[in-house]
PDB file of C-alpha atoms in Angstrom:
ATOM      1  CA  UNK A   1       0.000   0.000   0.000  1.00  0.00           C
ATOM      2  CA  UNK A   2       1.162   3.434  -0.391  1.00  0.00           C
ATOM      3  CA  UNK A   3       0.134   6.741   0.384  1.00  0.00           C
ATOM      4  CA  UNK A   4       1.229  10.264   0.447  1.00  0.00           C
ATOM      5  CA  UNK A   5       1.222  13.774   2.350  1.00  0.00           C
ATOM      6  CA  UNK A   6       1.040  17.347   1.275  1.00  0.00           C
ATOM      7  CA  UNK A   7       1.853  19.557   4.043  1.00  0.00           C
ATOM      8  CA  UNK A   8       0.489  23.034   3.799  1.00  0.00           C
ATOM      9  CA  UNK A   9      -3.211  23.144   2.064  1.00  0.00           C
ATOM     10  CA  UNK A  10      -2.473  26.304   1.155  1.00  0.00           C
ATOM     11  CA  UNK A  11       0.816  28.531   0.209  1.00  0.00           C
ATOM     12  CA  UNK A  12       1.270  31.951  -0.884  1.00  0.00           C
ATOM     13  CA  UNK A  13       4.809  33.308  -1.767  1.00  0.00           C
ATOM     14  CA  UNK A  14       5.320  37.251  -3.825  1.00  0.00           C
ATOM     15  CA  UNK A  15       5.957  37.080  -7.343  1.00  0.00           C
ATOM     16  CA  UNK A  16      10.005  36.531  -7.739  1.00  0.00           C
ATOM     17  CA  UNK A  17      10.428  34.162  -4.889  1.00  0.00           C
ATOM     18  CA  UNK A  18      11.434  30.594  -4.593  1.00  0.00           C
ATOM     19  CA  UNK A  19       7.888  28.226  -4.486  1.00  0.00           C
ATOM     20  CA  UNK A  20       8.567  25.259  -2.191  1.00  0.00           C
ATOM     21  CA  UNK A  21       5.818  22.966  -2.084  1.00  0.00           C
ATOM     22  CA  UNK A  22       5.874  19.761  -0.269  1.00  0.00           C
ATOM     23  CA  UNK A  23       5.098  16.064  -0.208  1.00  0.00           C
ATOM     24  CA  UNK A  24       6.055  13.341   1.965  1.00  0.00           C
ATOM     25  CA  UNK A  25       4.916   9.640   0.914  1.00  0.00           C
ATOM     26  CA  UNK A  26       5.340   5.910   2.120  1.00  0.00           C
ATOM     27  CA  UNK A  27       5.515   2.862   0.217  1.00  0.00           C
ATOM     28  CA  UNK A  28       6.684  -0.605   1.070  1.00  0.00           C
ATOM     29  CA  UNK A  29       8.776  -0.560  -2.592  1.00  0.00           C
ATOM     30  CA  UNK A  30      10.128   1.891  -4.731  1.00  0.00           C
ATOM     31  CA  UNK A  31       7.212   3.880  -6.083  1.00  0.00           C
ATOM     32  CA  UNK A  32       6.462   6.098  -8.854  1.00  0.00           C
ATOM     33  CA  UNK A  33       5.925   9.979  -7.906  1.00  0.00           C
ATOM     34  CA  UNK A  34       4.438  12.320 -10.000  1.00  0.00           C
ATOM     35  CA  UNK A  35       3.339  16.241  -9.725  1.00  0.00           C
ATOM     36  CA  UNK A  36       0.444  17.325 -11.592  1.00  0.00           C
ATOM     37  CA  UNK A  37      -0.908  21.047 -11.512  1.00  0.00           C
ATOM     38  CA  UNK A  38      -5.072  22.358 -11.721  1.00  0.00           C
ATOM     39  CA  UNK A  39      -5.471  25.694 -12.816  1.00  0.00           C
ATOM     40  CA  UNK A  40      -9.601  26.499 -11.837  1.00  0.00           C
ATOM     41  CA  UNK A  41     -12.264  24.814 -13.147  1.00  0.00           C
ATOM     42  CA  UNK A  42      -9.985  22.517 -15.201  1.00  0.00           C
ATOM     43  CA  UNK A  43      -8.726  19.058 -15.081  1.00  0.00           C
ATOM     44  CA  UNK A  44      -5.162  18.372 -13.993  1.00  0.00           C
ATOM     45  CA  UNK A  45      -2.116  17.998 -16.354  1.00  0.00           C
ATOM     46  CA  UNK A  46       1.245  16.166 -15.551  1.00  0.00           C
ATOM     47  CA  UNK A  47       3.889  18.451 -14.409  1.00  0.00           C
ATOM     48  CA  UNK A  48       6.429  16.001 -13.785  1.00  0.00           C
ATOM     49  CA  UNK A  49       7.107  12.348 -12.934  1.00  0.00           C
ATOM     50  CA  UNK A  50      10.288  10.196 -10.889  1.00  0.00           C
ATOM     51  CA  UNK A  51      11.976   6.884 -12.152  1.00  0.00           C
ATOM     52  CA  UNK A  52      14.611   5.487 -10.744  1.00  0.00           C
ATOM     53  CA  UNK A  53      16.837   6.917 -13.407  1.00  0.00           C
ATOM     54  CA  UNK A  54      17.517  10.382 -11.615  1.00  0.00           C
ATOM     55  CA  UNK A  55      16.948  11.713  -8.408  1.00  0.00           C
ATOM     56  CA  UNK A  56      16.594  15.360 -10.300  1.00  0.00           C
ATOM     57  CA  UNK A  57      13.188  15.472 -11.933  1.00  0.00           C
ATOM     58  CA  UNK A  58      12.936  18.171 -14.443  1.00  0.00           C
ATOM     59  CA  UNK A  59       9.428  19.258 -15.629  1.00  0.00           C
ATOM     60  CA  UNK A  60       7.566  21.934 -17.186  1.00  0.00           C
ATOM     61  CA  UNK A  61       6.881  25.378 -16.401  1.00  0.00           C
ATOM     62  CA  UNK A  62      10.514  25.546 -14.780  1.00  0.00           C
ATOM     63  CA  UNK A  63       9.401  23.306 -12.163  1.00  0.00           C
ATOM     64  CA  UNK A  64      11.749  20.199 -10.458  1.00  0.00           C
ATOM     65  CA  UNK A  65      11.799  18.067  -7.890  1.00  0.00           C
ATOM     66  CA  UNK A  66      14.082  15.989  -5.754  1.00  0.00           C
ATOM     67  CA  UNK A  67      13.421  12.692  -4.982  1.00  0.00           C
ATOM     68  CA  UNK A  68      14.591  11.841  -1.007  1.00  0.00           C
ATOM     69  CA  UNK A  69      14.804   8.489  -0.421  1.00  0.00           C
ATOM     70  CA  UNK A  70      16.024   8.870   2.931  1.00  0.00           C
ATOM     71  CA  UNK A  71      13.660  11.886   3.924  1.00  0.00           C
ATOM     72  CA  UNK A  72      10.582   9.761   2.089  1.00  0.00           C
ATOM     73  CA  UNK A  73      10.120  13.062   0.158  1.00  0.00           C
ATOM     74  CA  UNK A  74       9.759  14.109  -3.316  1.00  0.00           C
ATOM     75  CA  UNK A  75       9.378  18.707  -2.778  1.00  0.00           C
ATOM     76  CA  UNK A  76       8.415  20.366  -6.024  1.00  0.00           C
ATOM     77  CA  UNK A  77      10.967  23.274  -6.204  1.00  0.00           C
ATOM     78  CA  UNK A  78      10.308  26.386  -8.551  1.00  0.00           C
ATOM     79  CA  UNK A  79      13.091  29.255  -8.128  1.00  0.00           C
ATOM     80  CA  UNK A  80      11.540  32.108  -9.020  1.00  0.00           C
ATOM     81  CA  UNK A  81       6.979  32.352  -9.106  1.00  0.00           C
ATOM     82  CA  UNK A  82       5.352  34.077 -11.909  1.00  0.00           C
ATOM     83  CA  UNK A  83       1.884  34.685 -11.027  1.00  0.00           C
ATOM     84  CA  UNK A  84       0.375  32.059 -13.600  1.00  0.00           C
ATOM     85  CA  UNK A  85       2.137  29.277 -11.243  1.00  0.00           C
ATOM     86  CA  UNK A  86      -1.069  30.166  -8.931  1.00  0.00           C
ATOM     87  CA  UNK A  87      -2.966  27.056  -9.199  1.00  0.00           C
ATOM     88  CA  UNK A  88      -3.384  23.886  -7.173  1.00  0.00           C
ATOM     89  CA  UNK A  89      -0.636  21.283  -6.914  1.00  0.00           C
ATOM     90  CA  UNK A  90      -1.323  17.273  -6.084  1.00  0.00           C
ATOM     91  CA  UNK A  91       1.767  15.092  -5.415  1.00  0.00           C
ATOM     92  CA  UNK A  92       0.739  11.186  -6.614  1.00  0.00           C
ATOM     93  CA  UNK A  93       2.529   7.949  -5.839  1.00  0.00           C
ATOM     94  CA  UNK A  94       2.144   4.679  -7.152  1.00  0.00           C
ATOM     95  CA  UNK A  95       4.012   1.074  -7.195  1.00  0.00           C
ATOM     96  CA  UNK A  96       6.381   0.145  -9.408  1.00  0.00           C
ATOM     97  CA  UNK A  97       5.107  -1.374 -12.049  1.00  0.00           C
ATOM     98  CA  UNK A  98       1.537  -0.621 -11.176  1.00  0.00           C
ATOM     99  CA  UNK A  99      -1.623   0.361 -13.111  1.00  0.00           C
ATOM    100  CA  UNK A 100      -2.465   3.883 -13.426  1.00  0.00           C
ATOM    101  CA  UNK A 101      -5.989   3.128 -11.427  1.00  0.00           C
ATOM    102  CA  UNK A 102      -3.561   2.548  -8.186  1.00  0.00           C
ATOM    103  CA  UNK A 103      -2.266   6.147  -8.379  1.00  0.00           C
ATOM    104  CA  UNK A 104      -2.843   7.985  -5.125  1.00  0.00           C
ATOM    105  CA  UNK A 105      -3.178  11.524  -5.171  1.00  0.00           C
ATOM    106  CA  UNK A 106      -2.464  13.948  -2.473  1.00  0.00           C
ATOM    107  CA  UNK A 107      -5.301  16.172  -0.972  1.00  0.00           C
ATOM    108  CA  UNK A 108      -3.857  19.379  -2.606  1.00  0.00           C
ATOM    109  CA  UNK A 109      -1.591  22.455  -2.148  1.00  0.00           C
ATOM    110  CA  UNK A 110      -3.408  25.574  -3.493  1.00  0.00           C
ATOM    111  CA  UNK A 111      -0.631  27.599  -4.679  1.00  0.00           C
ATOM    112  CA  UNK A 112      -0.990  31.927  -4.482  1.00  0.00           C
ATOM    113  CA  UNK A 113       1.817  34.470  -5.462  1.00  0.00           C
ATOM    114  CA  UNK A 114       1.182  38.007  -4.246  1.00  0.00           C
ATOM    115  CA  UNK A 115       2.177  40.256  -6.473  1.00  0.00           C
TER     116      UNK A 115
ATOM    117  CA  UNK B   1      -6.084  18.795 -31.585  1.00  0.00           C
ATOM    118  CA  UNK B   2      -6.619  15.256 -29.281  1.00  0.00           C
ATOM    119  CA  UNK B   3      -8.552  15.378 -26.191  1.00  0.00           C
ATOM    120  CA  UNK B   4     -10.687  14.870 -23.908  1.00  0.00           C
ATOM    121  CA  UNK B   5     -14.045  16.381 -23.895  1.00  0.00           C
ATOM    122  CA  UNK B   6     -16.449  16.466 -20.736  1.00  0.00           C
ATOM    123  CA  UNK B   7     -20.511  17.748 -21.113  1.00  0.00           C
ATOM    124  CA  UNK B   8     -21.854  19.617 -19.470  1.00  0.00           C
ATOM    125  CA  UNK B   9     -18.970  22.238 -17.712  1.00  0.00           C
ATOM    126  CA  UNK B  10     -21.906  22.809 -15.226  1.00  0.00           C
ATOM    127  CA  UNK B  11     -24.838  20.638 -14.230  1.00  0.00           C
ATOM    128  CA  UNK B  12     -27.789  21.317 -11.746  1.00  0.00           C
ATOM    129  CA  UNK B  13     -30.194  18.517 -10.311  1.00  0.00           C
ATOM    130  CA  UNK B  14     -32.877  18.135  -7.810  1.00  0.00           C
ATOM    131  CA  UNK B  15     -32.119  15.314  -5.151  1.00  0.00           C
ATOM    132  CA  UNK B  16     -33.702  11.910  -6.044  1.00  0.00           C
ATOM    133  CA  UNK B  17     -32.648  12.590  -9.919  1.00  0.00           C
ATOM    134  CA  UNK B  18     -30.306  10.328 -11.651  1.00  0.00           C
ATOM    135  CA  UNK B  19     -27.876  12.200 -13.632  1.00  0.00           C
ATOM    136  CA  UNK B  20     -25.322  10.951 -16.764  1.00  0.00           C
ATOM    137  CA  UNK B  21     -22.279  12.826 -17.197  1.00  0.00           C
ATOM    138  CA  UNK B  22     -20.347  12.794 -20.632  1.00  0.00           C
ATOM    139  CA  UNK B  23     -16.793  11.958 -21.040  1.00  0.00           C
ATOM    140  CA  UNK B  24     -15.437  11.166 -25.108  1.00  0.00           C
ATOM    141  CA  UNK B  25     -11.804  11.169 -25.822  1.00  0.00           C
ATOM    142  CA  UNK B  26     -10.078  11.375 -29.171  1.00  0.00           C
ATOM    143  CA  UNK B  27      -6.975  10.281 -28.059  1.00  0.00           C
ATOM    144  CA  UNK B  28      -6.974   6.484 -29.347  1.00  0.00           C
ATOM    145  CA  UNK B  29      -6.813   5.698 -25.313  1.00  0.00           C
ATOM    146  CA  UNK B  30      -7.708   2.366 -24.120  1.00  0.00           C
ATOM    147  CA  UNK B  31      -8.311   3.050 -20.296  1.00  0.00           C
ATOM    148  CA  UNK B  32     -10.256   5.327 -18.880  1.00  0.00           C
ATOM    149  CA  UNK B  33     -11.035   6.618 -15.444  1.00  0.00           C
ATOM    150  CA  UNK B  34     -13.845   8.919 -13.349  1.00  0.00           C
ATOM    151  CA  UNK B  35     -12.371  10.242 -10.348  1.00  0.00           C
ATOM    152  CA  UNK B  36     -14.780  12.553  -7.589  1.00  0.00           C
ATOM    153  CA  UNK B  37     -12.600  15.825  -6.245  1.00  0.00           C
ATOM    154  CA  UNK B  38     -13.860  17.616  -3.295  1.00  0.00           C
ATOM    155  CA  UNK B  39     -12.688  20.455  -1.603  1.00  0.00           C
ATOM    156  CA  UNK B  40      -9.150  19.598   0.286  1.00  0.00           C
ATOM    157  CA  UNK B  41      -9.785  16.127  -0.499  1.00  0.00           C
ATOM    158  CA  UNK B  42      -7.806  14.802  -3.879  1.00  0.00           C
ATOM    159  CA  UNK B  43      -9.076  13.459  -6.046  1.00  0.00           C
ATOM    160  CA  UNK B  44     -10.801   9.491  -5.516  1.00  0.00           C
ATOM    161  CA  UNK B  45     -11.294   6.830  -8.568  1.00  0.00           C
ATOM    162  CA  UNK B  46     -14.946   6.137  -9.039  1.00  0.00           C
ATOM    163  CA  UNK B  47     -14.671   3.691 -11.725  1.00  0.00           C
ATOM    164  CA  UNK B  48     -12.513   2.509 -14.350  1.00  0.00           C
ATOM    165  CA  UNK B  49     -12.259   0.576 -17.584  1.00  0.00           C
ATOM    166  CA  UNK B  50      -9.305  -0.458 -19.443  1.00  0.00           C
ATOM    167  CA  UNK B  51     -11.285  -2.233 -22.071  1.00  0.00           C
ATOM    168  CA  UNK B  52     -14.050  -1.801 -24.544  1.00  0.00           C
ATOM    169  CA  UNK B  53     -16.884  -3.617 -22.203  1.00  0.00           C
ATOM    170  CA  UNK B  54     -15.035  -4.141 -19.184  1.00  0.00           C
ATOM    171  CA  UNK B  55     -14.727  -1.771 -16.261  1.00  0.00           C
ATOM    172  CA  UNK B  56     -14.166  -2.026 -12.464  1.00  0.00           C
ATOM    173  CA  UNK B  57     -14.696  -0.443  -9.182  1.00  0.00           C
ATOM    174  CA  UNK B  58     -12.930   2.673  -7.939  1.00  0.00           C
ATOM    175  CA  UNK B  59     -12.562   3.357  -4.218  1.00  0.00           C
ATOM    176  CA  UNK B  60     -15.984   4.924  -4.041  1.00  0.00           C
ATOM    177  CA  UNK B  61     -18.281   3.260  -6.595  1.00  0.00           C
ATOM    178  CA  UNK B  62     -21.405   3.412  -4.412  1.00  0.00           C
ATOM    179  CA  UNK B  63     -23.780   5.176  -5.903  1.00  0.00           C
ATOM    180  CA  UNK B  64     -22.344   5.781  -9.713  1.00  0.00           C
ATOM    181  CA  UNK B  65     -22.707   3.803 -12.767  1.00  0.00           C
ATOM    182  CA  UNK B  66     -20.844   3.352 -16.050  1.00  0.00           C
ATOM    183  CA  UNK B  67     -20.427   2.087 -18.932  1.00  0.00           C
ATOM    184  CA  UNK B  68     -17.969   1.319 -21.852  1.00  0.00           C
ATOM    185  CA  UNK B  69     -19.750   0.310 -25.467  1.00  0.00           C
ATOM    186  CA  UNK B  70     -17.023   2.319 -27.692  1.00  0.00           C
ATOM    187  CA  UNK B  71     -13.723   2.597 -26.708  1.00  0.00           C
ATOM    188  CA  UNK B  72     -14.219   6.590 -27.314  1.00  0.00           C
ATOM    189  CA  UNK B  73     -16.452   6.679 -24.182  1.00  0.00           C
ATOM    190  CA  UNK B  74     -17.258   6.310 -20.763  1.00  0.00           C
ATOM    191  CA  UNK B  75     -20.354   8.226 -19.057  1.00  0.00           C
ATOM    192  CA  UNK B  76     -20.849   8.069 -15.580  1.00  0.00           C
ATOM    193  CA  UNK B  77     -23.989   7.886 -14.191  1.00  0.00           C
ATOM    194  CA  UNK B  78     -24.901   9.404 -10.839  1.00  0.00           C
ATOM    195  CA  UNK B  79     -27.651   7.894  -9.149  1.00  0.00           C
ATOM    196  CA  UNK B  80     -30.004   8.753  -6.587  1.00  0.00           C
ATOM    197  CA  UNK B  81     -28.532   6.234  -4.135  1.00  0.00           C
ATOM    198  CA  UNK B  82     -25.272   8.257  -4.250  1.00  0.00           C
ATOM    199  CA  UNK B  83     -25.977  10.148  -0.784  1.00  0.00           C
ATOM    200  CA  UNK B  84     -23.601  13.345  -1.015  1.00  0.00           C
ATOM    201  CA  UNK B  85     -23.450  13.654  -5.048  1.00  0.00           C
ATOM    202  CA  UNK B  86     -22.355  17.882  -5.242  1.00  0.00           C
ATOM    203  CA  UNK B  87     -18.585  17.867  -6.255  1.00  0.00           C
ATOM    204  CA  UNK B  88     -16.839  18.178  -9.262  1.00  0.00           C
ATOM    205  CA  UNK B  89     -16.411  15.440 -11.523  1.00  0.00           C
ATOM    206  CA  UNK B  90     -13.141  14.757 -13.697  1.00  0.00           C
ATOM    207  CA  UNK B  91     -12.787  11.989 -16.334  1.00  0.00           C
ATOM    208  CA  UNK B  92      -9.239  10.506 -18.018  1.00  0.00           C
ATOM    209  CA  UNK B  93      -7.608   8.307 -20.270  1.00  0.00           C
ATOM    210  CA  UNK B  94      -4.315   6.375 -20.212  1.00  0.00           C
ATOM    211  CA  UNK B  95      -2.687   5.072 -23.704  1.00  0.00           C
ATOM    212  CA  UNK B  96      -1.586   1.733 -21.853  1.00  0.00           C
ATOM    213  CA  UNK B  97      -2.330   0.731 -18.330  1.00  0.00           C
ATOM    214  CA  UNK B  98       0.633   1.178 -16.472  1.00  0.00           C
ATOM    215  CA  UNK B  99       1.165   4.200 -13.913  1.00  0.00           C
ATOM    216  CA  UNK B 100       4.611   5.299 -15.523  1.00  0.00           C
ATOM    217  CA  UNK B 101       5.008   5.091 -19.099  1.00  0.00           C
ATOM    218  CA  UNK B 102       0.687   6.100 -19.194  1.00  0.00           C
ATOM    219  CA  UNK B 103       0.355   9.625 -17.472  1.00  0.00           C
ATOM    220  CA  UNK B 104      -3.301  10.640 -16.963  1.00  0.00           C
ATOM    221  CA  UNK B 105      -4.929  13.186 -19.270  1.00  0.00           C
ATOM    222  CA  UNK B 106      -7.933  15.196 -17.890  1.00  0.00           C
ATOM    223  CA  UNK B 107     -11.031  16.907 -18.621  1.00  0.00           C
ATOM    224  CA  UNK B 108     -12.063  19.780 -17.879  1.00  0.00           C
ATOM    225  CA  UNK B 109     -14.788  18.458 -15.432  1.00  0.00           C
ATOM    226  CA  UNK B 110     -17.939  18.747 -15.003  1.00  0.00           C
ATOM    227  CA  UNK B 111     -19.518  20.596 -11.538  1.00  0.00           C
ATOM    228  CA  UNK B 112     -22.583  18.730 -10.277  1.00  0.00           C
ATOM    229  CA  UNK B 113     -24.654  20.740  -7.660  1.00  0.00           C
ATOM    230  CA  UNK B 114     -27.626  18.504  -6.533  1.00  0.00           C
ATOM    231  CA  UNK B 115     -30.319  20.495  -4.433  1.00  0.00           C
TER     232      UNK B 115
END
């Protein structure tokens, strides 16, 4: 079984600033981690996902994340917030070499940046 | 351009009504999923199918209903027996099965506000 944590429902950070959101998750094997991002009233669209391969995810918008192995966290990481990054953010874990109907989403982190 | 396509955006019903919620895809996906979001809650798999005919139980199937006659798509039908029905409804499609190498694409949803 595996499930995940999102601490802080809600973050706001000023335009220019480092975004930090964060997710915690447990799993009895390696899992699969992804980030996806929900701008209102719309579905949610795959921001970035971790494989083995690197513990440096790269994904879109200038986003990353690190993959902790020890810490049992994979933080989404953004250096520098433009105000279309304010949208909601759901860290989601699955098994390794599990179907896409066992992902496990996160309750949520609503992103704001002040301006 | 491929996608998925979710009718209505906004749907209104009186309690005791059963309700059918649109989801077609043009994506040449196999699986397909309805998942329930609530407020500071994630998002929760309803149903599933991965399979023309052939679908299976989410985490909270009670009260919903699908089907799967084209591979194209995959209402969801909200029944009266479903006891808190008001949330916002998102549908998606994976090109295979598995959780890595299939990332979810999503509607745009469909709000359901039963009075």
């Amino acid at each position: 079984a595996q499930s995940v944590t999102q601490l802080g429902s809600h973050v706001s950070v000023s335009e220019g600033a480092l975004v930090l959101l964060r997710c915690n998750y447990s799993s009895s094997v390696p899992p699969y981690l992804f980030w996806y991002v929900q701008y209102p009233n719309q579905g949610l669209q795959l921001l970035l996902k971790y494989t083995s391969a690197a513990t440096l995810v790269k994904g879109i918008n200038g986003f990353e994340a690190e993959f902790k192995k020890s810490e049992t966290s994979f933080h989404l990481t953004k250096p520098s917030a433009h105000m279309s990054d304010a949208a909601e953010y759901f860290c989601a874990v699955s098994l390794s070499g599990a179907g896409s109907y066992q992902l496990t989403f996160g309750k949520g982190t609503k992103l704001s940046v002040i301006p | 351009d491929g996608g998925i396509t979710q009718s209505p955006k906004y749907l209104f019903r009186k309690e005791g009504q059963n309700v059918t919620l649109s989801c077609e895809q043009n994506l040449n996906h196999d699986a397909m999923y309805w998942y329930r979001q609530d407020p500071g809650q994630g998002l929760r798999l309803i149903y599933y199918s991965q399979i023309v005919n052939d679908f299976q139980k989410g985490d909270i199937a009670e009260g919903y209903s699908v089907s799967r006659e084209k591979k194209e798509s995959f209402p969801l039908t909200v029944t009266s027996a479903q006891k808190n029905p008001t949330a916002f409804y998102l549908c998606a499609s994976t090109r295979g099965s598995g959780a890595f190498n299939s990332p979810l694409h999503f509607g745009n949803g469909t709000r359901l506000t039963v009075t």
